[in-house]
Short mmCIF file of C-alpha atoms in Angstrom, two decimals:
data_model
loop_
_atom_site.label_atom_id
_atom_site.label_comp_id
_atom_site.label_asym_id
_atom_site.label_seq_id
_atom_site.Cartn_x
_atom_site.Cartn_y
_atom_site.Cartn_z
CA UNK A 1083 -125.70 -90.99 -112.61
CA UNK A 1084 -123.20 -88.04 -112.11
CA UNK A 1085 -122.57 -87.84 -108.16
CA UNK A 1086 -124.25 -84.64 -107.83
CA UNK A 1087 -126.86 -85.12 -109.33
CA UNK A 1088 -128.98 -87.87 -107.56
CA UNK A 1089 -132.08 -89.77 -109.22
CA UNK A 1090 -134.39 -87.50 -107.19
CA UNK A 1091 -132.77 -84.50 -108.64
CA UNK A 1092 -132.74 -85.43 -112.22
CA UNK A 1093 -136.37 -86.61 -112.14
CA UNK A 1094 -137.55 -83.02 -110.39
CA UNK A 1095 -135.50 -80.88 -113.36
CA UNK A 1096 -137.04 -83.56 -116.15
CA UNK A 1097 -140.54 -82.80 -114.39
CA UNK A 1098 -140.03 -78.91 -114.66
CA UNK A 1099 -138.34 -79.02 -118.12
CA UNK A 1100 -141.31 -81.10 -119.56
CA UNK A 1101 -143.70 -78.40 -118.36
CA UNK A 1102 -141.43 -75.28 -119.14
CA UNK A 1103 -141.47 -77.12 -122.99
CA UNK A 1104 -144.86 -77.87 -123.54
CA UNK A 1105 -146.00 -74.14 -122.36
CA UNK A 1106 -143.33 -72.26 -124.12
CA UNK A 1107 -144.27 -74.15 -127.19
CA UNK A 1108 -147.97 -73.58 -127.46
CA UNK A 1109 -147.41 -70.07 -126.27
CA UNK A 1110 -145.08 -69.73 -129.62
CA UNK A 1111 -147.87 -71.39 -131.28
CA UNK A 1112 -150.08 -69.03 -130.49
CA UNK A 1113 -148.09 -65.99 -131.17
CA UNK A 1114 -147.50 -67.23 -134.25
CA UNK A 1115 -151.53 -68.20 -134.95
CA UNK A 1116 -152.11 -64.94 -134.26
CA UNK A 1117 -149.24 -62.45 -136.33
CA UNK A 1118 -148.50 -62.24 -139.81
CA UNK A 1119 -145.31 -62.47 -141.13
CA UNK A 1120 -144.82 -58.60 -141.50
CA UNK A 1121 -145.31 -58.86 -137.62
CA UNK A 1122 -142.63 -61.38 -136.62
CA UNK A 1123 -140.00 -58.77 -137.20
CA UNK A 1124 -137.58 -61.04 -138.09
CA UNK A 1125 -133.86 -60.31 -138.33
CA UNK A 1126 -131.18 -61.68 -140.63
CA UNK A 1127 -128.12 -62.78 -138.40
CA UNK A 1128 -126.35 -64.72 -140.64
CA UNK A 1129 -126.68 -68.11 -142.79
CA UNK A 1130 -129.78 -69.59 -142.10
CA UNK A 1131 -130.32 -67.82 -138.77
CA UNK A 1132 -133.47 -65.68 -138.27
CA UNK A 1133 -133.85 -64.12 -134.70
CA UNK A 1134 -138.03 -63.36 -133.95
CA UNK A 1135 -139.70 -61.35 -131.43
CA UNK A 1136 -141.11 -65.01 -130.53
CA UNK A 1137 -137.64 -66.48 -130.37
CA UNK A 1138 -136.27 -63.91 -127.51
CA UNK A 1139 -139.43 -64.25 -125.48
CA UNK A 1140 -139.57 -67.93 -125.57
CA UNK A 1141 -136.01 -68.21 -124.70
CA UNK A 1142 -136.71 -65.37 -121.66
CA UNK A 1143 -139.65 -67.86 -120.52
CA UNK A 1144 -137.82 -71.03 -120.58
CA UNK A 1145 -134.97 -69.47 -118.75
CA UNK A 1146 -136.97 -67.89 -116.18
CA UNK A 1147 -138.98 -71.11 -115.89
CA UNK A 1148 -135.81 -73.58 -115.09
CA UNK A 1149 -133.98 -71.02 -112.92
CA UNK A 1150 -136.54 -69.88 -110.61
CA UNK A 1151 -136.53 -73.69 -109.75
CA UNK A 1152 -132.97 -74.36 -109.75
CA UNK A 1153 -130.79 -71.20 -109.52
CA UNK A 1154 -127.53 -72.98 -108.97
CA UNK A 1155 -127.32 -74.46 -112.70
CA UNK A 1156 -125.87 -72.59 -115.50
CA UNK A 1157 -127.92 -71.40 -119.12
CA UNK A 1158 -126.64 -71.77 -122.42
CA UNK A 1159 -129.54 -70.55 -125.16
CA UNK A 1160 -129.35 -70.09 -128.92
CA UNK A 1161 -130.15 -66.78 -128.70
CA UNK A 1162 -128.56 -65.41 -125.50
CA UNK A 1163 -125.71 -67.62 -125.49
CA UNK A 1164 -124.24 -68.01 -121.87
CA UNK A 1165 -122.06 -70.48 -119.60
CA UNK A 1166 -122.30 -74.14 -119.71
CA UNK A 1167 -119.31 -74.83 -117.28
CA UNK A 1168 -121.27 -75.39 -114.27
CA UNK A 1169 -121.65 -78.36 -112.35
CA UNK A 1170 -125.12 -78.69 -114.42
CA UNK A 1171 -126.48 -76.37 -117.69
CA UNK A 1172 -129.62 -76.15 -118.96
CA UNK A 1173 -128.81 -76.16 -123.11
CA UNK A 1174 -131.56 -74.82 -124.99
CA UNK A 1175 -132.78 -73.78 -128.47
CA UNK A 1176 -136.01 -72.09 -128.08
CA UNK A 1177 -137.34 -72.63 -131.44
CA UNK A 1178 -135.59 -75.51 -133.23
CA UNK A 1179 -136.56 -74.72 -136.86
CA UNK A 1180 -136.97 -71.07 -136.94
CA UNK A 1181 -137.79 -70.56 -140.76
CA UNK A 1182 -140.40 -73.29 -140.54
CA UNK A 1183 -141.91 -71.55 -137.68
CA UNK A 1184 -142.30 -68.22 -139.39
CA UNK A 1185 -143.26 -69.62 -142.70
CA UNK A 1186 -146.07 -71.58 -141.13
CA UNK A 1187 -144.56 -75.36 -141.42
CA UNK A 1188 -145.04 -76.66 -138.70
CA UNK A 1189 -142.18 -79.07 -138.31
CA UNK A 1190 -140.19 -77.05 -135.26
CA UNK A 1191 -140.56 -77.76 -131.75
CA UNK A 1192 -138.45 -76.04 -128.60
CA UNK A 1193 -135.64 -78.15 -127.36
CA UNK A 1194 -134.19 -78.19 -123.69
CA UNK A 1195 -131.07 -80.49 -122.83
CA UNK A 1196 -129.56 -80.71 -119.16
CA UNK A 1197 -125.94 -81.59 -119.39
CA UNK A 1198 -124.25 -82.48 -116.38
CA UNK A 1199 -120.85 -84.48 -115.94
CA UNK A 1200 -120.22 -84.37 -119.12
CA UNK A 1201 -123.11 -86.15 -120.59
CA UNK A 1202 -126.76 -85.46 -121.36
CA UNK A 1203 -129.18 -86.53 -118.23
CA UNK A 1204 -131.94 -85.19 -119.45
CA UNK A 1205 -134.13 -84.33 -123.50
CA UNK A 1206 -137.54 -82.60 -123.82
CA UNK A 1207 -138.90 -81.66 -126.92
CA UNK A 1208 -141.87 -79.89 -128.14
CA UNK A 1209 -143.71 -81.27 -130.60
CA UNK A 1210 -145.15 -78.24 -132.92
CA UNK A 1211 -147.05 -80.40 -135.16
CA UNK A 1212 -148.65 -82.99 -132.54
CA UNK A 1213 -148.50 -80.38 -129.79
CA UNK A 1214 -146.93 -83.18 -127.45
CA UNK A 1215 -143.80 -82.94 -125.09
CA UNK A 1216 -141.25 -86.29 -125.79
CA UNK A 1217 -138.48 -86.85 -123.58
CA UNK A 1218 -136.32 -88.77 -122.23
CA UNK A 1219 -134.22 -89.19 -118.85
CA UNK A 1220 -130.79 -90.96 -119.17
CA UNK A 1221 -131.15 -94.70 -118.45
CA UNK A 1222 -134.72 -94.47 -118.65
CA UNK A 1223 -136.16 -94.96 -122.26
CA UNK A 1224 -138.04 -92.08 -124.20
CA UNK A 1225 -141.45 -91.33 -123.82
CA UNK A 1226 -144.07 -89.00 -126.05
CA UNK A 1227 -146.89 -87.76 -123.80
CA UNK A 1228 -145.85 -90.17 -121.05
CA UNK A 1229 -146.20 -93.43 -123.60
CA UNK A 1230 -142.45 -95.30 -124.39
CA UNK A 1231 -141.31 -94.66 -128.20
CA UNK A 1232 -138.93 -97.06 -129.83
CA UNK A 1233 -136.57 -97.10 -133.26
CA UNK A 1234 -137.75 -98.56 -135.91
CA UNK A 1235 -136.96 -102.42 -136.75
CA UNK A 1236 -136.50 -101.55 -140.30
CA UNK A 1237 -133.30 -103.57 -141.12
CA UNK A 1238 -133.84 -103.28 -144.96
CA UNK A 1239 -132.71 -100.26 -146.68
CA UNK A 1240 -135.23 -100.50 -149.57
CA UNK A 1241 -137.67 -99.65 -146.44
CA UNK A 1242 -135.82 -96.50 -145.16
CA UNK A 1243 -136.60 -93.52 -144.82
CA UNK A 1244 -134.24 -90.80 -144.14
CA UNK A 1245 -133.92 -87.01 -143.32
CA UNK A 1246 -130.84 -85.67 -143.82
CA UNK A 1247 -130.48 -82.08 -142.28
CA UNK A 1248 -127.86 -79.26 -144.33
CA UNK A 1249 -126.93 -75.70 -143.77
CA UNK A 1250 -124.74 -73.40 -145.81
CA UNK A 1251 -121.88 -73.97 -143.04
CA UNK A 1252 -120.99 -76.89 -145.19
CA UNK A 1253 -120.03 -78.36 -148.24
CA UNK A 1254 -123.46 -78.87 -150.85
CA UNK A 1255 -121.31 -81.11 -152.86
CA UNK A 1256 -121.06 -83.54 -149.84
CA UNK A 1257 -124.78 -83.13 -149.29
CA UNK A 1258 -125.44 -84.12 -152.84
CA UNK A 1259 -123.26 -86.87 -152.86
CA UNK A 1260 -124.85 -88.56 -150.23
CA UNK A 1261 -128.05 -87.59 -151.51
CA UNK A 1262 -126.99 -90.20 -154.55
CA UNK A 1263 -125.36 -91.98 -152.46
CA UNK A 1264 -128.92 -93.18 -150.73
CA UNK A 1265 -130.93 -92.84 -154.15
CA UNK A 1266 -128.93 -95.48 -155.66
CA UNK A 1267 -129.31 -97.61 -153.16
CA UNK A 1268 -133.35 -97.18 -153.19
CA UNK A 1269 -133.72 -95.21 -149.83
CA UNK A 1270 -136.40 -92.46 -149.57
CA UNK A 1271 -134.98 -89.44 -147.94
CA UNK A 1272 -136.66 -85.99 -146.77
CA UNK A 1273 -134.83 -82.51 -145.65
CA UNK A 1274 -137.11 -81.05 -143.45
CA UNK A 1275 -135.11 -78.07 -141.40
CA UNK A 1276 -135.78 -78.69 -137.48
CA UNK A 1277 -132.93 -81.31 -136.36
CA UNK A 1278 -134.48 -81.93 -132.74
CA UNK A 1279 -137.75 -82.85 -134.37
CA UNK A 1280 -135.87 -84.87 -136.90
CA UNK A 1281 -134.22 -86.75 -133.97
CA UNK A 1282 -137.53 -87.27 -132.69
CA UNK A 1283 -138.86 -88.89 -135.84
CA UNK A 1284 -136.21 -91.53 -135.41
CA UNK A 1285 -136.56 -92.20 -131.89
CA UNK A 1286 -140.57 -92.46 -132.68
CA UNK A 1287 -139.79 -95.15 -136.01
CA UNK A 1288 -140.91 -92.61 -138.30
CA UNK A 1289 -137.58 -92.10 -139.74
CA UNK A 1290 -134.61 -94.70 -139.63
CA UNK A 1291 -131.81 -92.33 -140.00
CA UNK A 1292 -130.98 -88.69 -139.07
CA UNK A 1293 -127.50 -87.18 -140.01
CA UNK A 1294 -126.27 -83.78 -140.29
CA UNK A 1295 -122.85 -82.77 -140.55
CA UNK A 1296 -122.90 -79.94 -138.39
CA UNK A 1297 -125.39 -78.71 -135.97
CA UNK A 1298 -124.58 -76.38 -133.03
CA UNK A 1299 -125.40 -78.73 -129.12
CA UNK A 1300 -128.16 -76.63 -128.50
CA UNK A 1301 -130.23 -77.94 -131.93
CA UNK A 1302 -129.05 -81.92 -130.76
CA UNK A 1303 -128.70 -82.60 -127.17
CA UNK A 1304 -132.00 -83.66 -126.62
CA UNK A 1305 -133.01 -85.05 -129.21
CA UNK A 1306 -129.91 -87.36 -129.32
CA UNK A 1307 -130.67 -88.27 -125.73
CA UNK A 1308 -134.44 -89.20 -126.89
CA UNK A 1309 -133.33 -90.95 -129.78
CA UNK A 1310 -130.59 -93.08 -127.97
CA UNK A 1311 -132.76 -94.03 -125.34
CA UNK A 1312 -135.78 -95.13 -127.72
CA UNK A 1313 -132.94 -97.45 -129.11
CA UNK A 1314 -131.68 -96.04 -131.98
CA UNK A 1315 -127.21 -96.08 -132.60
CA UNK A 1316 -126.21 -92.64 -132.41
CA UNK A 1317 -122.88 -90.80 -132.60
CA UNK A 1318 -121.89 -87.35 -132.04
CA UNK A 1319 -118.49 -85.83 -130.85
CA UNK A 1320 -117.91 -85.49 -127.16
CA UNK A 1321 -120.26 -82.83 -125.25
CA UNK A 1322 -117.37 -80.45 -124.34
CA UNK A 1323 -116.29 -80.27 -128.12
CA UNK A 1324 -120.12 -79.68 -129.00
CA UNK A 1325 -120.65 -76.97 -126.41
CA UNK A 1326 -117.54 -75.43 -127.44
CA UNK A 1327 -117.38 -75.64 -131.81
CA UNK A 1328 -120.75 -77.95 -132.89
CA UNK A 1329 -120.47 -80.84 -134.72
CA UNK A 1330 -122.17 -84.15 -136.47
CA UNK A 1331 -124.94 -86.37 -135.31
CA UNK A 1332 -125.68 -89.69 -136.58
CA UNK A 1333 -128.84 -91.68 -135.25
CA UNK A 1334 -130.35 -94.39 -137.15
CA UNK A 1335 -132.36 -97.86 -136.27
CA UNK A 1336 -129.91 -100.27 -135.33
CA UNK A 1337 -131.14 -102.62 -137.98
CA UNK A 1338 -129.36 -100.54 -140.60
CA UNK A 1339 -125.80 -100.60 -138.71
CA UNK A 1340 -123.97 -102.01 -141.31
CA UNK A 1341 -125.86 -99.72 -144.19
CA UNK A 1342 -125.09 -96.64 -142.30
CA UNK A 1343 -121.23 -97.23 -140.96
CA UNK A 1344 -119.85 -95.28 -143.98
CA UNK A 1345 -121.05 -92.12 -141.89
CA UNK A 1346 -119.47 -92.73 -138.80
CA UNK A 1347 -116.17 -93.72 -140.20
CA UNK A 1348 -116.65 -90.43 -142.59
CA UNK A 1349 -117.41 -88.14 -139.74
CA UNK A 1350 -114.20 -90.28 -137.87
CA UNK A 1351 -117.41 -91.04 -134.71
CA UNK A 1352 -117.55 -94.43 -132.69
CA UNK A 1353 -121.17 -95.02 -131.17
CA UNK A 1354 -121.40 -93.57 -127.42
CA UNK A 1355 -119.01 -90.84 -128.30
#
């Protein structure tokens, strides 16, 4: 536990964050139930980014929520960027998988990390399409609507599935290699566009492999947490580089090590960092 952040502590801003989560995310739900697409007045800010009327206001709530409770830690959110250099920062996407959202998929979710020390203490995420909170506390395991989650014990790869995330920030050759990369050696693979939610589905044994090769931290933090403490192997650069410039995750069940080391040596990642 970072020294100034005590047990107590980090289970009162877990307690608030799981809240802030699950009513930011039906509230988005509902805004969404009830506008059409002409309505969302969505924005084009660049590859793959959409900005909504839905994404400011649920980044406005979430903010408000966490620092009315704790005004000493700092804010970084996908939409209003902000400092993360405090002794503890809240890191937060408001709507992981923003085109999902306003096409009506719903696989997205809103994703709040606390980062402290240099490591992730704490990982809530809303679950759009169960309309459940998971999350995990450092140290503690990972937990969907207060019941533990675990990896899968798939340790054969002609039984895994995978979701492998890709934006236009990288190389579609890469993404296509891989992609026969796994099909020749008989693994199933999805790309479904929310990478918190993807983490999820591999801390939950749903998937047995996530990997993207560049995500901003605000899209991973807590969803790696959750997925490392449900007992899946992940690897991602160090949280200073990922606040700073982004980067890869890896998290996959730890049955499929051996399948699944090409990526880390690729992405040049040990385990832990």
């Amino acid at each position: 536990m970072n020294s100034a952040f005590d047990a107590a502590a980090i289970r009162a801003r877990a307690e608030v964050a799981i809240a802030v989560a699950l009513e930011t995310g039906r509230e988005a739900a509902r805004f969404r139930r009830d506008s059409d697409s002409g309505i969302l007045a969505v924005e084009n800010k660049g590859l793959q980014d959409f900005v909504t009327v839905a994404d400011k206001k649920a980044e406005q709530a979430i903010r408000d929520g966490l620092l009315s409770r704790f005004p000493a830690d700092t804010f970084m959110g996908e939409e209003s960027g902000g400092l993360s250099d405090g002794v503890g920062a809240w890191v937060v996407d408001p709507i992981d998988g923003t085109t999902n959202y306003i096409r009506g998929f719903r696989h997205w979710g809103v994703s709040i990390a606390f980062v402290a020390g240099g490591r992730t203490e704490i990982g809530v995420v809303y679950d759009a399409a169960e309309d459940k909170v998971v999350h995990a506390v450092r140290g503690g395991g990972a937990f969907k609507d207060g019941l533990a989650i675990h990896a899968s014990a798939t340790d054969d790869p002609a039984n895994a599935l995978v979701i492998l995330g890709h934006s236009r920030k990288t190389s579609f050759d890469d993404y296509l290699a891989l992609s026969r990369r796994l099909h020749e050696r008989g693994i199933d693979y999805r790309r479904m566009g929310a990478a918190a939610i993807d983490l999820v589905r591999v801390a939950e044994g749903a998937a047995d492999l996530y990997y993207e090769r560049h995500l901003n931290a605000w899209d991973m933090l807590a969803g790696a947490l959750i997925a490392e403490e449900a007992g899946a192997v992940v690897a991602m650069p160090p949280i200073g580089k990922l606040l700073a410039d982004g980067g890869p995750v890896i998290a996959h069940a730890p049955g499929l090590a051996g399948e699944f080391a090409f990526l880390l040596e690729s992405e040049g990642l040990s385990v832990g960092g």
